[in-house]
Amino acid sequence: MEKYAIIVAGGSGSRMGSEIPKQFLVLDNYPILMHTILAFLSYNKNIKIILVLPGSSFQEWNVLCSKYHFEFTGTLVAGGNSRFQSVKNGLSTIKNDQSLVAIHDGVRPLVTSEIIHTSFELAEQKGSAIAATQPKESIRIEYGNGSKSMDRSKIRMIQTPQTFRTYLIKEAFEAFEDSSEFTDDASVAEKYGVEIHLFEGNYSNIKITTPEDMIFARAILSEKK
Amino acid sequence: MEKYAIIVAGGSGSRMGSEIPKQFLVLDNYPILMHTILAFLSYNKNIKIILVLPGSSFQEWNVLCSKYHFEFTGTLVAGGNSRFQSVKNGLSTIKNDQSLVAIHDGVRPLVTSEIIHTSFELAEQKGSAIAATQPKESIRIEYGNGSKSMDRSKIRMIQTPQTFRTYLIKEAFEAFEDSSEFTDDASVAEKYGVEIHLFEGNYSNIKITTPEDMIFARAILSEKK
């Protein structure tokens, strides 16, 4: 089956204490987003990449591609006002519904070929495949002024890729308007009635959100060399 | 008020793929456990350290102290068969109940003076102070064969230190036998009726559990220099 990857990169640098959008921060010689795209191409050089960026970032992206001699041959799509709308815009460019699509955060550059492979395999069999890890910490739930301990063995921390049979996830995104209940693509699919299949992600596959994450990512990349 | 720190280090190296117990793995020139103890001494050189180790590790600890010229002046206490029993053994050595005690994982070497300070301040005011962070990922709860998305804004990932007025946490540990419902010290205190006060921990204050964590810890330590 034909394989697509929608890389969603709409974030700002606010939690990073940076003016530069997170996806454009340079990690080990080139911007995070290029690492992420290369991770998918290194899994399969024929995968069709759909990069969703704010329209206002297109020029910056093109400048970065020149600067880093990065030949981007995928489809560039303008994002919307929310992650939901951005993913929807990305999905709308896929004409072949009998395909598979991995939706992935632009700022998860450490995703491995193994994880991407597993996600496509499982999605082909089951319709959906969501990378997830078990928390290493005890968990509490806040309520009112207090909090209550909770059995962490039941909790899963959700990562990306979130991979689907394309027609299922397209239908799901077409069925709804954006809502705060949609924290990720799996939650949209779930509301549409798609069964959500989790698989074991990787603790290194972090979403770069805070300055510590940059330190971690740099260390993992230098370890890989 | 007099301040104690119980450092609990009973873990094995199993998830690390190592024969050496995690707390004795060398990180940046000396064992993890020494970093952890030094973090508390660097917050306050007069803090009373109670180190809980398996009795079978005492000799190894002494050898490491000689090897790394580490002068340990705290109290060394033999752990029990569970974390619960180990903490209880540590608590039983504190004679001054009108004091404060921080209970901390031996394999959280990156705890900062600021976090330790906040935990003692809050525990003195409120009786308990538990370091916690917000998850960066979406959360799902498994049930049966499926899973359900969950509002992550209510979820807190629990760290240590978990700091208490000593008499409260001693009473709590004396009131119960060990049980699988006790995933940390806060859950013991909670069951005894102590109000649990969370405060904002730090994403760097990781529990070293898997090989990625060693890479992260090394990177953070080298950043600090």
XYZ file of N, CA and C in Angstrom, chain A residues 30-124:
285
model
N 21.640 20.917 11.680
C 20.519 21.405 10.869
C 19.198 21.413 11.642
N 18.194 22.097 11.095
C 16.964 22.301 11.866
C 16.251 20.985 12.213
N 15.624 20.990 13.376
C 14.890 19.833 13.886
C 14.001 19.213 12.812
N 13.269 20.059 12.104
C 12.305 19.568 11.128
C 12.959 18.736 10.023
N 14.168 19.093 9.683
C 14.878 18.318 8.652
C 15.253 16.935 9.192
N 15.644 16.881 10.444
C 15.896 15.566 11.068
C 14.635 14.692 10.989
N 13.511 15.317 11.284
C 12.259 14.549 11.320
C 11.923 14.007 9.930
N 12.039 14.875 8.930
C 11.754 14.438 7.554
C 12.728 13.330 7.145
N 14.001 13.511 7.475
C 15.005 12.505 7.105
C 14.754 11.168 7.792
N 14.188 11.208 8.999
C 13.877 9.951 9.695
C 12.878 9.132 8.880
N 11.898 9.806 8.280
C 10.911 9.088 7.460
C 11.526 8.627 6.135
N 12.351 9.473 5.535
C 12.980 9.085 4.269
C 13.999 7.974 4.481
N 14.574 7.933 5.655
C 15.553 6.882 5.894
C 14.831 5.553 6.170
N 13.618 5.617 6.658
C 12.790 4.401 6.748
C 12.426 3.906 5.347
N 12.041 4.837 4.452
C 11.602 4.447 3.105
C 11.731 5.672 2.200
N 12.669 5.610 1.275
C 12.943 6.816 0.482
C 11.798 7.163 -0.477
N 10.849 6.231 -0.656
C 9.716 6.515 -1.547
C 8.471 7.009 -0.818
N 8.576 7.149 0.499
C 7.402 7.615 1.244
C 7.060 9.038 0.788
N 5.764 9.316 0.717
C 5.346 10.649 0.269
C 5.208 11.554 1.495
N 6.029 12.580 1.544
C 6.024 13.482 2.696
C 5.093 14.658 2.419
N 4.212 14.916 3.361
C 3.355 16.109 3.304
C 3.726 16.961 4.505
N 4.323 18.083 4.236
C 4.793 18.941 5.325
C 3.787 20.062 5.537
N 3.226 20.129 6.738
C 2.252 21.182 7.040
C 2.923 22.245 7.907
N 3.037 23.417 7.357
C 3.667 24.552 8.045
C 2.717 25.739 7.990
N 2.808 26.656 8.960
C 2.030 27.894 8.814
C 2.436 28.573 7.499
N 1.476 29.082 6.763
C 1.789 29.770 5.507
C 2.846 30.849 5.696
N 2.805 31.490 6.874
C 3.762 32.566 7.160
C 5.193 32.044 7.307
N 5.357 30.737 7.386
C 6.705 30.167 7.544
C 7.288 29.625 6.249
N 6.503 29.663 5.183
C 6.986 29.062 3.926
C 8.308 29.673 3.474
N 8.357 31.004 3.560
C 9.567 31.659 3.078
C 10.789 31.243 3.916
N 10.579 31.234 5.230
C 11.667 30.841 6.123
C 12.116 29.411 5.811
N 11.155 28.543 5.573
C 11.468 27.153 5.237
C 12.302 27.073 3.958
N 11.903 27.830 2.959
C 12.657 27.804 1.700
C 14.080 28.325 1.888
N 14.192 29.368 2.690
C 15.529 29.908 2.967
C 16.381 28.853 3.679
N 15.771 28.166 4.661
C 16.514 27.131 5.393
C 16.925 25.985 4.470
N 16.020 25.613 3.565
C 16.357 24.532 2.626
C 17.576 24.903 1.780
N 17.604 26.155 1.312
C 18.786 26.619 0.553
C 20.016 26.584 1.437
N 19.883 27.185 2.602
C 21.033 27.332 3.488
C 21.660 25.980 3.835
N 20.790 24.983 4.093
C 21.296 23.670 4.524
C 21.366 22.676 3.361
N 21.220 23.160 2.140
C 21.284 22.300 0.950
C 20.364 21.094 1.121
N 19.153 21.374 1.549
C 18.171 20.321 1.815
C 17.163 20.325 0.682
N 17.145 19.248 -0.075
C 16.257 19.204 -1.237
C 14.929 18.583 -0.810
N 13.950 19.420 -0.580
C 12.642 18.911 -0.133
C 11.774 18.627 -1.345
N 11.419 17.352 -1.535
C 10.665 16.973 -2.730
C 9.219 16.600 -2.409
N 8.824 16.800 -1.142
C 7.458 16.462 -0.760
C 6.480 17.587 -1.088
N 5.308 17.499 -0.494
C 4.263 18.503 -0.695
C 4.250 19.453 0.496
N 4.240 20.732 0.206
C 4.183 21.726 1.285
C 2.748 22.253 1.358
N 2.172 22.201 2.559
C 0.761 22.571 2.740
C 0.664 23.624 3.840
N -0.199 24.601 3.649
C -0.381 25.617 4.695
C -1.260 25.066 5.811
N -0.834 25.281 7.042
C -1.594 24.821 8.196
C -2.778 25.718 8.475
N -3.587 25.309 9.435
C -4.725 26.120 9.833
C -4.479 26.769 11.183
N -5.570 27.180 11.825
C -5.433 27.862 13.113
C -5.218 26.905 14.280
N -5.341 25.618 14.036
C -5.195 24.633 15.111
C -4.501 23.417 14.523
N -4.031 22.549 15.393
C -3.414 21.316 14.913
C -4.441 20.510 14.111
N -5.670 20.478 14.635
C -6.748 19.759 13.946
C -6.865 20.221 12.494
N -6.948 21.546 12.318
C -7.132 22.080 10.974
C -5.896 21.823 10.113
N -4.737 21.879 10.721
C -3.500 21.641 9.970
C -3.457 20.205 9.446
N -3.802 19.246 10.320
C -3.803 17.843 9.893
C -4.848 17.642 8.795
N -6.007 18.259 8.998
C -7.088 18.149 8.000
C -6.611 18.676 6.634
N -5.921 19.810 6.644
C -5.383 20.357 5.391
C -4.399 19.375 4.751
N -3.581 18.769 5.587
C -2.624 17.786 5.067
C -3.334 16.590 4.464
N -4.323 16.088 5.168
C -5.063 14.907 4.688
C -5.760 15.181 3.359
N -6.240 16.420 3.203
C -7.032 16.726 2.003
C -6.185 16.649 0.731
N -4.871 16.657 0.866
C -4.018 16.580 -0.335
C -3.808 15.131 -0.794
N -4.256 14.164 0.023
C -4.054 12.752 -0.360
C -5.250 12.296 -1.197
N -4.973 11.966 -2.446
C -6.079 11.551 -3.326
C -6.325 10.043 -3.242
N -5.271 9.286 -2.984
C -5.390 7.829 -2.904
C -5.842 7.403 -1.509
N -7.133 7.139 -1.354
C -7.656 6.794 -0.028
C -7.273 5.384 0.407
N -6.936 4.541 -0.568
C -6.534 3.170 -0.230
C -5.029 3.146 0.027
N -4.632 3.953 0.976
C -3.213 4.069 1.312
C -3.115 4.116 2.835
N -1.908 4.310 3.311
C -1.680 4.451 4.758
C -1.043 5.801 5.003
N -1.406 6.413 6.123
C -0.805 7.707 6.437
C -0.353 7.750 7.900
N 0.909 8.124 8.065
C 1.466 8.341 9.403
C 1.418 9.840 9.678
N 0.785 10.213 10.766
C 0.774 11.634 11.151
C 1.793 11.788 12.272
N 2.695 12.749 12.108
C 3.839 12.818 13.024
C 4.166 14.269 13.369
N 4.523 14.483 14.628
C 4.921 15.821 15.078
C 6.239 16.225 14.427
N 6.285 17.417 13.887
C 7.520 17.923 13.298
C 8.668 17.979 14.287
N 8.339 18.106 15.565
C 9.389 18.242 16.588
C 9.634 16.928 17.345
N 9.429 15.808 16.643
C 9.882 14.497 17.177
C 10.929 13.927 16.223
N 12.122 14.512 16.244
C 13.125 14.140 15.243
C 13.789 12.795 15.522
N 13.588 12.231 16.713
C 14.349 11.036 17.093
C 13.591 9.748 16.795
N 12.483 9.857 16.096
C 11.706 8.652 15.764
C 12.589 7.704 14.930
N 12.492 6.427 15.232
C 13.345 5.446 14.550
C 12.602 4.788 13.383
N 13.369 4.209 12.463
C 12.783 3.444 11.350
C 11.941 2.297 11.884
N 12.396 1.702 12.978
C 11.680 0.563 13.548
C 10.266 0.970 13.994
N 10.179 2.105 14.657
C 8.874 2.599 15.112
C 7.973 2.909 13.910
N 8.539 3.570 12.911
C 7.744 3.922 11.725
C 7.271 2.642 11.035
N 8.179 1.685 10.898
C 7.841 0.394 10.275
C 6.688 -0.278 11.027
N 6.836 -0.382 12.339
C 5.793 -1.035 13.140
C 4.462 -0.327 12.966
N 4.488 1.000 12.921
C 3.226 1.742 12.842
C 2.516 1.460 11.513
N 3.262 1.404 10.431
C 2.615 1.105 9.139
C 2.101 -0.338 9.088
N 2.902 -1.268 9.605
C 2.481 -2.681 9.599
C 1.170 -2.858 10.353
N 1.149 -2.280 11.559
C -0.016 -2.459 12.430
C -1.240 -1.742 11.852
N -1.022 -0.545 11.295
C -2.148 0.204 10.723
C -2.729 -0.533 9.518
N -1.866 -1.190 8.760
C -2.364 -1.953 7.594
C -3.260 -3.098 8.057
